[in-house]
């Protein structure tokens, strides 16, 4: 019964998500303070520029229309003086428009920085082709790591410490804020504040190699309570497997090369090359936004990561069908 | 008996003239046969080849664009994998920028500038031959690599560390860097030739304020080439060193800096855009006169705008780096300078509008392309102002909004004028007119197809679609517009095909052109269409900005150049007073050998740094052959 309710809930969330999906990665549907003020600026500038273009087009059409008879003309200037005045006037207008835009964007840039003290700091690191998110609490015991999905409380200032670990990536969740690059050797910061709960999609915006297209991330904006509940669950070590198949899955995971690259807290697996899998079963997607997390997709991914996302840094680990079944059952159980 | 004739009669003049032209033809001719064609130093032959080759690269780049658009028409399409797609968009960008846009402008200038300034050949004609061969070699290197599945795949901007030794495995990024070196060599050579030709070989009387605007544009462009290239030379040599010799210029782990690459690349890469746009603007200012049937309004502002753009072009490279996290105050400076460059651009637009307003436009194909240019270029300019604003840019940087923006600038701002220019100068180059009706149809297809293809990309960008992605997932709301874009690209393609059909069929069976079919005012129209190998039988003397309009019957001419050897008239820089007669080099096969030797050295150096040492020996031999002193007629005397 409880399982059914849970499934129903999932479906409802998914439906809501799809209904609103037009805007879940869009500059035009902002839900974060910076993105909202950016939308105002964007609309204003686009409107002014459209008017300017229209004026130029009217001038062009008029210029072409004026003398459209085909009478032979002796080439030669007619109205040099009047033309000079018109061109000078237009040039002055251009200078004024440009100066206004410059000043506007100067102030808009200042308005972008989110005011107030930070409530939460997350270290976001970009790798080929996934995101590592480390929640840095006040004391080290509060730290935990997750991948490709970050949760933040609504209405709070969240400071993102952005680092590129291999090549340059760019953190971009258009509904929340403008982008900021993650550059090896040059940490950057970006403070965001979401004004509305929801799920927002982001995607790496700097070309970072073969799978640049598949480097998405989801930002879950939740109430403080939901966020705390989530964070507490994340801090816990991975559950100890109860069922037999699942326990076998853990054993396989540890025995095979999986553990060399992935961490599962509470087990012997401590690799850092790939995403931390401690609570992978609770994430909505795997492979940086490529699939919904299901036992099936986990199994497909483990069986053959290279066909699914060619070029990614996870090698194919040969597993027997039984081992594969057990491992995917285990991973799916890591809520 | 009549008295002794004091003035030579008409028949004598005619006889004298035909004796002169046949002597000149003998002196300046390109030797016949295949070897002769390889050895020629005639700027017109080289210019024609250059233009033709650049258009071949345009079509190849177009094929790549079509492949990208087929792949992106559907979400999760399987036509191209990530590997091929990344090669293709890299090839498309590198090919269009380095093998088409810049070279084609230089190619047109190689053909036209000597004619427009009234001289017999370009300065350093052997260097000119060399620069064409080296360009051809660099282009072939890139395309052969692509055929072998070895093409660069790190973007035409090749950011480190992705292009560095650790992440850019194989030889792909090296091929990119060496292709850059090829095109640098060729562009630099042409820039030097053009500057000297424009400074020292102008016809007598062509003072600074009588230089056609296109020639001014090429002068400014050539200086941009000379000043921007060192940055990319430094950047790509450091990259090659990092990759081949194990230096760490760009490796942060060893004290290098990845942003160094971006600064150097864009310090070159931004002016690069103006290296493409300024010649196009010059073409428009020059072409608009016969079609508005009025001198271009505002010669001085037009020229000043070109110069101002050239200077400002070096002050705004950081606007490609607004999201790398540089200090905000610096960003504001670069916002201001990037916006400021809109001022000279708009002044030019206003001058063209004024010219049309005050003139009596004749709607021939070249004018249509100029109109299409104004319509689209203004959009590209305005979106340029948008992305110059830091906050605006943080949202649209590296999205399809930017793809839309720069295609409006590159296609709208450079390819439209170029196509107009091909229609306009086709009779001068080939002696045939292009078909007007095909010209119009191709214009409309290209114009409509272009806007339908690229305008929706602005919206896609705002909807969050990043660029350089080989596919996207179906739950993202992008597929409708992407499909529309891909279908529209078909119109664009048909338009370009029609343009090519027009050019080829007109070459074969077009109407024979008169010497000055458009009643145009500049000097190149004062000789035959196509011009003879020596360009002008007698060097014209210029008395105004529109010599052909001002002296409708006959231009006055300067005499005194020898016809039995290749001689040019060298004039003073500012006032264009005749100074000396200068020998112009003979045809020679050595530039080709030098180019081949350089090619071997550059390609070999991708595999071994020692190639720079051993490979320079054949280059040195070829250069000795090239510069081996030969007796000049003076010495014999
Ligand atoms: C035939 C018409 C053309 C079409 C349909 C077309 C299409 C495209 C597309 C779809 C991209 C985006 C690739 C990506 O971000 O994934 C692109 C990139 C680009 N195009 Fe074009 N293009 C055309 C012509 C041109 C021309 C004429 C030029 C230059 C004169 C040009 C220069 C570029 C450059 C520099 C890039 C950037 C490549 C990169 O991101 O590294 N394109 N083009
Ligand atoms: Cu990335």
PDB file of N, CA, C and O and ligand atoms in Angstrom, chain A residues 207, chain B residues 58 61-66 68-69 72 85-86 88-97 100-102 154-158 276 398-400 403 406-407 410-411 414-415 450 453-454 457 465-470 485 489 492-493 496, ligand 1:
ATOM      1  N   UNK A 207      32.070  24.332 -23.739  1.00  0.00           N
ATOM      2  CA  UNK A 207      32.387  23.074 -24.420  1.00  0.00           C
ATOM      3  C   UNK A 207      33.502  22.361 -23.668  1.00  0.00           C
ATOM      4  O   UNK A 207      34.586  22.902 -23.478  1.00  0.00           O
TER       5      UNK A 207
ATOM      6  N   UNK B  58      33.979  27.401 -48.630  1.00  0.00           N
ATOM      7  CA  UNK B  58      32.649  27.802 -48.157  1.00  0.00           C
ATOM      8  C   UNK B  58      31.658  26.659 -48.363  1.00  0.00           C
ATOM      9  O   UNK B  58      30.878  26.329 -47.465  1.00  0.00           O
ATOM     10  N   UNK B  61      32.307  23.876 -45.924  1.00  0.00           N
ATOM     11  CA  UNK B  61      31.822  24.272 -44.599  1.00  0.00           C
ATOM     12  C   UNK B  61      30.305  24.236 -44.540  1.00  0.00           C
ATOM     13  O   UNK B  61      29.719  23.905 -43.501  1.00  0.00           O
ATOM     14  N   UNK B  62      29.670  24.549 -45.654  1.00  0.00           N
ATOM     15  CA  UNK B  62      28.213  24.486 -45.711  1.00  0.00           C
ATOM     16  C   UNK B  62      27.712  23.059 -45.583  1.00  0.00           C
ATOM     17  O   UNK B  62      26.695  22.801 -44.924  1.00  0.00           O
ATOM     18  N   UNK B  63      28.434  22.119 -46.197  1.00  0.00           N
ATOM     19  CA  UNK B  63      28.041  20.717 -46.066  1.00  0.00           C
ATOM     20  C   UNK B  63      28.090  20.311 -44.591  1.00  0.00           C
ATOM     21  O   UNK B  63      27.180  19.642 -44.074  1.00  0.00           O
ATOM     22  N   UNK B  64      29.129  20.757 -43.898  1.00  0.00           N
ATOM     23  CA  UNK B  64      29.216  20.436 -42.470  1.00  0.00           C
ATOM     24  C   UNK B  64      28.052  21.049 -41.702  1.00  0.00           C
ATOM     25  O   UNK B  64      27.462  20.410 -40.818  1.00  0.00           O
ATOM     26  N   UNK B  65      27.712  22.294 -42.049  1.00  0.00           N
ATOM     27  CA  UNK B  65      26.590  22.950 -41.371  1.00  0.00           C
ATOM     28  C   UNK B  65      25.319  22.140 -41.597  1.00  0.00           C
ATOM     29  O   UNK B  65      24.523  21.933 -40.675  1.00  0.00           O
ATOM     30  N   UNK B  66      25.145  21.661 -42.827  1.00  0.00           N
ATOM     31  CA  UNK B  66      23.954  20.867 -43.120  1.00  0.00           C
ATOM     32  C   UNK B  66      23.937  19.605 -42.265  1.00  0.00           C
ATOM     33  O   UNK B  66      22.889  19.225 -41.724  1.00  0.00           O
ATOM     34  N   UNK B  68      25.268  19.210 -39.349  1.00  0.00           N
ATOM     35  CA  UNK B  68      24.913  19.586 -37.973  1.00  0.00           C
ATOM     36  C   UNK B  68      23.415  19.795 -37.864  1.00  0.00           C
ATOM     37  O   UNK B  68      22.779  19.374 -36.900  1.00  0.00           O
ATOM     38  N   UNK B  69      22.855  20.449 -38.886  1.00  0.00           N
ATOM     39  CA  UNK B  69      21.425  20.747 -38.790  1.00  0.00           C
ATOM     40  C   UNK B  69      20.587  19.480 -38.927  1.00  0.00           C
ATOM     41  O   UNK B  69      19.513  19.382 -38.344  1.00  0.00           O
ATOM     42  N   UNK B  72      20.670  17.911 -35.522  1.00  0.00           N
ATOM     43  CA  UNK B  72      19.948  18.615 -34.465  1.00  0.00           C
ATOM     44  C   UNK B  72      18.459  18.749 -34.747  1.00  0.00           C
ATOM     45  O   UNK B  72      17.711  19.263 -33.922  1.00  0.00           O
ATOM     46  N   UNK B  85      30.433  14.677 -34.363  1.00  0.00           N
ATOM     47  CA  UNK B  85      29.808  15.999 -34.270  1.00  0.00           C
ATOM     48  C   UNK B  85      30.830  17.033 -33.802  1.00  0.00           C
ATOM     49  O   UNK B  85      30.898  18.130 -34.343  1.00  0.00           O
ATOM     50  N   UNK B  86      31.623  16.658 -32.805  1.00  0.00           N
ATOM     51  CA  UNK B  86      32.591  17.625 -32.292  1.00  0.00           C
ATOM     52  C   UNK B  86      33.634  17.964 -33.350  1.00  0.00           C
ATOM     53  O   UNK B  86      34.068  19.109 -33.460  1.00  0.00           O
ATOM     54  N   UNK B  88      32.947  17.967 -36.458  1.00  0.00           N
ATOM     55  CA  UNK B  88      32.256  18.729 -37.492  1.00  0.00           C
ATOM     56  C   UNK B  88      32.052  20.178 -37.078  1.00  0.00           C
ATOM     57  O   UNK B  88      32.295  21.097 -37.868  1.00  0.00           O
ATOM     58  N   UNK B  89      31.641  20.424 -35.828  1.00  0.00           N
ATOM     59  CA  UNK B  89      31.432  21.845 -35.508  1.00  0.00           C
ATOM     60  C   UNK B  89      32.768  22.567 -35.383  1.00  0.00           C
ATOM     61  O   UNK B  89      32.866  23.757 -35.696  1.00  0.00           O
ATOM     62  N   UNK B  90      33.804  21.833 -34.977  1.00  0.00           N
ATOM     63  CA  UNK B  90      35.129  22.442 -34.945  1.00  0.00           C
ATOM     64  C   UNK B  90      35.609  22.769 -36.358  1.00  0.00           C
ATOM     65  O   UNK B  90      36.076  23.876 -36.637  1.00  0.00           O
ATOM     66  N   UNK B  91      35.453  21.781 -37.236  1.00  0.00           N
ATOM     67  CA  UNK B  91      35.830  21.986 -38.631  1.00  0.00           C
ATOM     68  C   UNK B  91      35.038  23.124 -39.249  1.00  0.00           C
ATOM     69  O   UNK B  91      35.575  23.951 -39.979  1.00  0.00           O
ATOM     70  N   UNK B  92      33.724  23.132 -38.964  1.00  0.00           N
ATOM     71  CA  UNK B  92      32.886  24.169 -39.553  1.00  0.00           C
ATOM     72  C   UNK B  92      33.394  25.553 -39.137  1.00  0.00           C
ATOM     73  O   UNK B  92      33.596  26.424 -39.981  1.00  0.00           O
ATOM     74  N   UNK B  93      33.610  25.723 -37.831  1.00  0.00           N
ATOM     75  CA  UNK B  93      34.056  27.024 -37.343  1.00  0.00           C
ATOM     76  C   UNK B  93      35.430  27.382 -37.881  1.00  0.00           C
ATOM     77  O   UNK B  93      35.642  28.466 -38.415  1.00  0.00           O
ATOM     78  N   UNK B  94      36.378  26.440 -37.775  1.00  0.00           N
ATOM     79  CA  UNK B  94      37.739  26.731 -38.214  1.00  0.00           C
ATOM     80  C   UNK B  94      37.774  26.959 -39.720  1.00  0.00           C
ATOM     81  O   UNK B  94      38.418  27.888 -40.213  1.00  0.00           O
ATOM     82  N   UNK B  95      37.056  26.133 -40.447  1.00  0.00           N
ATOM     83  CA  UNK B  95      37.022  26.249 -41.896  1.00  0.00           C
ATOM     84  C   UNK B  95      36.423  27.589 -42.322  1.00  0.00           C
ATOM     85  O   UNK B  95      36.976  28.307 -43.151  1.00  0.00           O
ATOM     86  N   UNK B  96      35.292  27.948 -41.718  1.00  0.00           N
ATOM     87  CA  UNK B  96      34.629  29.182 -42.127  1.00  0.00           C
ATOM     88  C   UNK B  96      35.469  30.412 -41.763  1.00  0.00           C
ATOM     89  O   UNK B  96      35.566  31.355 -42.533  1.00  0.00           O
ATOM     90  N   UNK B  97      36.071  30.387 -40.586  1.00  0.00           N
ATOM     91  CA  UNK B  97      36.820  31.567 -40.179  1.00  0.00           C
ATOM     92  C   UNK B  97      38.189  31.638 -40.859  1.00  0.00           C
ATOM     93  O   UNK B  97      38.562  32.664 -41.405  1.00  0.00           O
ATOM     94  N   UNK B 100      37.788  30.272 -45.088  1.00  0.00           N
ATOM     95  CA  UNK B 100      36.884  30.967 -45.996  1.00  0.00           C
ATOM     96  C   UNK B 100      36.888  32.477 -45.762  1.00  0.00           C
ATOM     97  O   UNK B 100      37.327  33.228 -46.615  1.00  0.00           O
ATOM     98  N   UNK B 101      36.393  32.900 -44.599  1.00  0.00           N
ATOM     99  CA  UNK B 101      36.042  34.315 -44.458  1.00  0.00           C
ATOM    100  C   UNK B 101      37.249  35.241 -44.599  1.00  0.00           C
ATOM    101  O   UNK B 101      37.213  36.197 -45.376  1.00  0.00           O
ATOM    102  N   UNK B 102      38.309  34.967 -43.847  1.00  0.00           N
ATOM    103  CA  UNK B 102      39.469  35.844 -43.949  1.00  0.00           C
ATOM    104  C   UNK B 102      40.121  35.725 -45.331  1.00  0.00           C
ATOM    105  O   UNK B 102      40.324  36.731 -46.016  1.00  0.00           O
ATOM    106  N   UNK B 154      38.216  20.175 -30.747  1.00  0.00           N
ATOM    107  CA  UNK B 154      38.189  20.938 -29.503  1.00  0.00           C
ATOM    108  C   UNK B 154      37.612  22.338 -29.708  1.00  0.00           C
ATOM    109  O   UNK B 154      37.785  23.203 -28.869  1.00  0.00           O
ATOM    110  N   UNK B 155      36.899  22.530 -30.802  1.00  0.00           N
ATOM    111  CA  UNK B 155      36.329  23.845 -31.070  1.00  0.00           C
ATOM    112  C   UNK B 155      37.317  24.691 -31.864  1.00  0.00           C
ATOM    113  O   UNK B 155      38.525  24.489 -31.775  1.00  0.00           O
ATOM    114  N   UNK B 156      36.796  25.644 -32.635  1.00  0.00           N
ATOM    115  CA  UNK B 156      37.717  26.447 -33.446  1.00  0.00           C
ATOM    116  C   UNK B 156      38.530  27.372 -32.562  1.00  0.00           C
ATOM    117  O   UNK B 156      39.529  27.927 -32.968  1.00  0.00           O
ATOM    118  N   UNK B 157      38.130  27.518 -31.297  1.00  0.00           N
ATOM    119  CA  UNK B 157      38.806  28.368 -30.324  1.00  0.00           C
ATOM    120  C   UNK B 157      39.787  27.541 -29.502  1.00  0.00           C
ATOM    121  O   UNK B 157      40.614  28.083 -28.796  1.00  0.00           O
ATOM    122  N   UNK B 158      39.681  26.187 -29.562  1.00  0.00           N
ATOM    123  CA  UNK B 158      40.667  25.270 -28.967  1.00  0.00           C
ATOM    124  C   UNK B 158      41.077  25.623 -27.551  1.00  0.00           C
ATOM    125  O   UNK B 158      42.266  25.675 -27.240  1.00  0.00           O
ATOM    126  N   UNK B 276      37.242  40.299 -40.958  1.00  0.00           N
ATOM    127  CA  UNK B 276      36.241  39.819 -41.907  1.00  0.00           C
ATOM    128  C   UNK B 276      35.252  40.920 -42.260  1.00  0.00           C
ATOM    129  O   UNK B 276      34.865  41.072 -43.421  1.00  0.00           O
ATOM    130  N   UNK B 398      27.594  31.482 -24.795  1.00  0.00           N
ATOM    131  CA  UNK B 398      27.674  30.053 -25.117  1.00  0.00           C
ATOM    132  C   UNK B 398      26.322  29.366 -25.269  1.00  0.00           C
ATOM    133  O   UNK B 398      26.183  28.168 -25.014  1.00  0.00           O
ATOM    134  N   UNK B 399      25.327  30.133 -25.687  1.00  0.00           N
ATOM    135  CA  UNK B 399      24.051  29.509 -26.042  1.00  0.00           C
ATOM    136  C   UNK B 399      23.797  29.761 -27.527  1.00  0.00           C
ATOM    137  O   UNK B 399      24.575  30.437 -28.192  1.00  0.00           O
ATOM    138  N   UNK B 400      22.674  29.269 -28.004  1.00  0.00           N
ATOM    139  CA  UNK B 400      22.328  29.504 -29.403  1.00  0.00           C
ATOM    140  C   UNK B 400      22.044  30.965 -29.698  1.00  0.00           C
ATOM    141  O   UNK B 400      22.053  31.375 -30.855  1.00  0.00           O
ATOM    142  N   UNK B 403      25.119  31.956 -31.183  1.00  0.00           N
ATOM    143  CA  UNK B 403      25.241  31.382 -32.530  1.00  0.00           C
ATOM    144  C   UNK B 403      24.441  32.231 -33.513  1.00  0.00           C
ATOM    145  O   UNK B 403      24.911  32.567 -34.605  1.00  0.00           O
ATOM    146  N   UNK B 406      26.314  35.757 -34.036  1.00  0.00           N
ATOM    147  CA  UNK B 406      27.495  35.916 -34.896  1.00  0.00           C
ATOM    148  C   UNK B 406      27.240  35.467 -36.315  1.00  0.00           C
ATOM    149  O   UNK B 406      27.922  35.902 -37.222  1.00  0.00           O
ATOM    150  N   UNK B 407      26.219  34.635 -36.534  1.00  0.00           N
ATOM    151  CA  UNK B 407      25.897  34.375 -37.936  1.00  0.00           C
ATOM    152  C   UNK B 407      25.225  35.584 -38.582  1.00  0.00           C
ATOM    153  O   UNK B 407      25.410  35.830 -39.769  1.00  0.00           O
ATOM    154  N   UNK B 410      28.315  37.569 -39.310  1.00  0.00           N
ATOM    155  CA  UNK B 410      29.230  37.004 -40.315  1.00  0.00           C
ATOM    156  C   UNK B 410      28.538  36.825 -41.665  1.00  0.00           C
ATOM    157  O   UNK B 410      29.085  37.194 -42.698  1.00  0.00           O
ATOM    158  N   UNK B 411      27.357  36.244 -41.664  1.00  0.00           N
ATOM    159  CA  UNK B 411      26.676  36.042 -42.944  1.00  0.00           C
ATOM    160  C   UNK B 411      26.033  37.348 -43.384  1.00  0.00           C
ATOM    161  O   UNK B 411      26.235  37.819 -44.506  1.00  0.00           O
ATOM    162  N   UNK B 414      29.077  39.973 -43.663  1.00  0.00           N
ATOM    163  CA  UNK B 414      30.213  39.745 -44.561  1.00  0.00           C
ATOM    164  C   UNK B 414      29.842  38.927 -45.787  1.00  0.00           C
ATOM    165  O   UNK B 414      30.264  39.238 -46.889  1.00  0.00           O
ATOM    166  N   UNK B 415      29.048  37.872 -45.619  1.00  0.00           N
ATOM    167  CA  UNK B 415      28.771  37.022 -46.782  1.00  0.00           C
ATOM    168  C   UNK B 415      27.816  37.731 -47.746  1.00  0.00           C
ATOM    169  O   UNK B 415      28.001  37.671 -48.963  1.00  0.00           O
ATOM    170  N   UNK B 450      18.079  32.452 -44.792  1.00  0.00           N
ATOM    171  CA  UNK B 450      18.994  32.828 -43.714  1.00  0.00           C
ATOM    172  C   UNK B 450      18.235  33.253 -42.468  1.00  0.00           C
ATOM    173  O   UNK B 450      18.496  32.781 -41.360  1.00  0.00           O
ATOM    174  N   UNK B 453      16.453  30.481 -40.777  1.00  0.00           N
ATOM    175  CA  UNK B 453      17.366  29.548 -40.120  1.00  0.00           C
ATOM    176  C   UNK B 453      17.901  30.131 -38.825  1.00  0.00           C
ATOM    177  O   UNK B 453      17.946  29.459 -37.797  1.00  0.00           O
ATOM    178  N   UNK B 454      18.321  31.366 -38.862  1.00  0.00           N
ATOM    179  CA  UNK B 454      19.073  31.860 -37.716  1.00  0.00           C
ATOM    180  C   UNK B 454      18.244  32.667 -36.734  1.00  0.00           C
ATOM    181  O   UNK B 454      18.609  32.754 -35.576  1.00  0.00           O
ATOM    182  N   UNK B 457      17.129  30.861 -33.604  1.00  0.00           N
ATOM    183  CA  UNK B 457      18.204  30.478 -32.687  1.00  0.00           C
ATOM    184  C   UNK B 457      18.319  31.460 -31.522  1.00  0.00           C
ATOM    185  O   UNK B 457      18.739  31.070 -30.434  1.00  0.00           O
ATOM    186  N   UNK B 465      19.129  26.658 -24.571  1.00  0.00           N
ATOM    187  CA  UNK B 465      19.878  25.660 -25.333  1.00  0.00           C
ATOM    188  C   UNK B 465      21.345  26.083 -25.461  1.00  0.00           C
ATOM    189  O   UNK B 465      21.662  27.090 -26.086  1.00  0.00           O
ATOM    190  N   UNK B 466      22.256  25.308 -24.850  1.00  0.00           N
ATOM    191  CA  UNK B 466      23.667  25.649 -24.995  1.00  0.00           C
ATOM    192  C   UNK B 466      24.143  25.321 -26.401  1.00  0.00           C
ATOM    193  O   UNK B 466      23.531  24.503 -27.088  1.00  0.00           O
ATOM    194  N   UNK B 467      25.238  25.953 -26.820  1.00  0.00           N
ATOM    195  CA  UNK B 467      25.772  25.616 -28.136  1.00  0.00           C
ATOM    196  C   UNK B 467      26.762  24.467 -28.001  1.00  0.00           C
ATOM    197  O   UNK B 467      27.131  24.071 -26.912  1.00  0.00           O
ATOM    198  N   UNK B 468      27.197  23.976 -29.136  1.00  0.00           N
ATOM    199  CA  UNK B 468      28.185  22.901 -29.202  1.00  0.00           C
ATOM    200  C   UNK B 468      27.704  21.630 -28.530  1.00  0.00           C
ATOM    201  O   UNK B 468      28.479  20.881 -27.962  1.00  0.00           O
ATOM    202  N   UNK B 469      26.410  21.378 -28.561  1.00  0.00           N
ATOM    203  CA  UNK B 469      25.903  20.112 -28.047  1.00  0.00           C
ATOM    204  C   UNK B 469      25.509  19.266 -29.246  1.00  0.00           C
ATOM    205  O   UNK B 469      24.939  19.775 -30.206  1.00  0.00           O
ATOM    206  N   UNK B 470      25.828  18.005 -29.197  1.00  0.00           N
ATOM    207  CA  UNK B 470      25.559  17.171 -30.370  1.00  0.00           C
ATOM    208  C   UNK B 470      24.160  16.617 -30.358  1.00  0.00           C
ATOM    209  O   UNK B 470      23.695  16.089 -31.365  1.00  0.00           O
ATOM    210  N   UNK B 485      14.287  25.231 -37.811  1.00  0.00           N
ATOM    211  CA  UNK B 485      15.582  25.764 -38.232  1.00  0.00           C
ATOM    212  C   UNK B 485      16.211  24.862 -39.289  1.00  0.00           C
ATOM    213  O   UNK B 485      16.691  25.316 -40.328  1.00  0.00           O
ATOM    214  N   UNK B 489      17.053  25.717 -43.218  1.00  0.00           N
ATOM    215  CA  UNK B 489      18.406  25.671 -43.769  1.00  0.00           C
ATOM    216  C   UNK B 489      18.398  25.096 -45.181  1.00  0.00           C
ATOM    217  O   UNK B 489      19.309  25.358 -45.964  1.00  0.00           O
ATOM    218  N   UNK B 492      18.139  27.979 -47.481  1.00  0.00           N
ATOM    219  CA  UNK B 492      19.419  28.653 -47.523  1.00  0.00           C
ATOM    220  C   UNK B 492      20.366  27.908 -48.465  1.00  0.00           C
ATOM    221  O   UNK B 492      21.036  28.501 -49.316  1.00  0.00           O
ATOM    222  N   UNK B 493      20.380  26.582 -48.325  1.00  0.00           N
ATOM    223  CA  UNK B 493      21.269  25.769 -49.158  1.00  0.00           C
ATOM    224  C   UNK B 493      20.902  25.922 -50.632  1.00  0.00           C
ATOM    225  O   UNK B 493      21.778  26.099 -51.481  1.00  0.00           O
ATOM    226  N   UNK B 496      22.215  29.157 -51.969  1.00  0.00           N
ATOM    227  CA  UNK B 496      23.647  29.136 -52.269  1.00  0.00           C
ATOM    228  C   UNK B 496      23.918  28.333 -53.539  1.00  0.00           C
ATOM    229  O   UNK B 496      24.733  28.736 -54.373  1.00  0.00           O
TER     230      UNK B 496
HETATM  231  C1  LIG C   1      25.389  27.680 -44.582  1.00  0.00           C
HETATM  232  C2  LIG C   1      24.986  28.385 -43.604  1.00  0.00           C
HETATM  233  C3  LIG C   1      25.420  28.066 -42.192  1.00  0.00           C
HETATM  234  C4  LIG C   1      24.761  27.294 -41.280  1.00  0.00           C
HETATM  235  C5  LIG C   1      23.430  26.560 -41.481  1.00  0.00           C
HETATM  236  C6  LIG C   1      25.558  27.289 -40.095  1.00  0.00           C
HETATM  237  C7  LIG C   1      25.233  26.597 -38.941  1.00  0.00           C
HETATM  238  C8  LIG C   1      25.973  26.597 -37.790  1.00  0.00           C
HETATM  239  C9  LIG C   1      25.622  25.940 -36.564  1.00  0.00           C
HETATM  240  C10 LIG C   1      24.357  25.118 -36.321  1.00  0.00           C
HETATM  241  C11 LIG C   1      26.599  26.185 -35.669  1.00  0.00           C
HETATM  242  C12 LIG C   1      26.608  25.788 -34.213  1.00  0.00           C
HETATM  243  C13 LIG C   1      27.454  24.673 -33.838  1.00  0.00           C
HETATM  244  C14 LIG C   1      27.319  24.419 -32.365  1.00  0.00           C
HETATM  245  O1  LIG C   1      27.400  25.392 -31.573  1.00  0.00           O
HETATM  246  O2  LIG C   1      27.127  23.265 -31.995  1.00  0.00           O
HETATM  247  C15 LIG C   1      27.577  26.984 -36.325  1.00  0.00           C
HETATM  248  C16 LIG C   1      28.740  27.439 -35.738  1.00  0.00           C
HETATM  249  C17 LIG C   1      29.620  28.332 -36.322  1.00  0.00           C
HETATM  250  N1  LIG C   1      29.509  28.909 -37.578  1.00  0.00           N
HETATM  251 FE1  LIG C   1      28.099  28.481 -38.936  1.00  0.00          FE
HETATM  252  N2  LIG C   1      26.662  28.071 -40.295  1.00  0.00           N
HETATM  253  C18 LIG C   1      26.617  28.569 -41.559  1.00  0.00           C
HETATM  254  C19 LIG C   1      27.530  29.410 -42.172  1.00  0.00           C
HETATM  255  C20 LIG C   1      28.599  29.995 -41.534  1.00  0.00           C
HETATM  256  C21 LIG C   1      29.468  30.978 -42.119  1.00  0.00           C
HETATM  257  C22 LIG C   1      29.348  31.538 -43.529  1.00  0.00           C
HETATM  258  C23 LIG C   1      30.390  31.289 -41.167  1.00  0.00           C
HETATM  259  C24 LIG C   1      31.549  32.277 -41.203  1.00  0.00           C
HETATM  260  C25 LIG C   1      31.801  33.138 -42.109  1.00  0.00           C
HETATM  261  C26 LIG C   1      30.097  30.494 -40.009  1.00  0.00           C
HETATM  262  C27 LIG C   1      30.834  30.521 -38.846  1.00  0.00           C
HETATM  263  C28 LIG C   1      30.579  29.746 -37.742  1.00  0.00           C
HETATM  264  C29 LIG C   1      31.401  29.712 -36.570  1.00  0.00           C
HETATM  265  C30 LIG C   1      32.686  30.502 -36.333  1.00  0.00           C
HETATM  266  C31 LIG C   1      30.808  28.818 -35.676  1.00  0.00           C
HETATM  267  C32 LIG C   1      31.278  28.465 -34.276  1.00  0.00           C
HETATM  268  C33 LIG C   1      31.824  27.103 -34.215  1.00  0.00           C
HETATM  269  C34 LIG C   1      32.140  26.787 -32.782  1.00  0.00           C
HETATM  270  O3  LIG C   1      31.259  26.917 -31.941  1.00  0.00           O
HETATM  271  O4  LIG C   1      33.281  26.423 -32.533  1.00  0.00           O
HETATM  272  N3  LIG C   1      29.000  29.724 -40.271  1.00  0.00           N
HETATM  273  N4  LIG C   1      27.177  27.227 -37.626  1.00  0.00           N
END
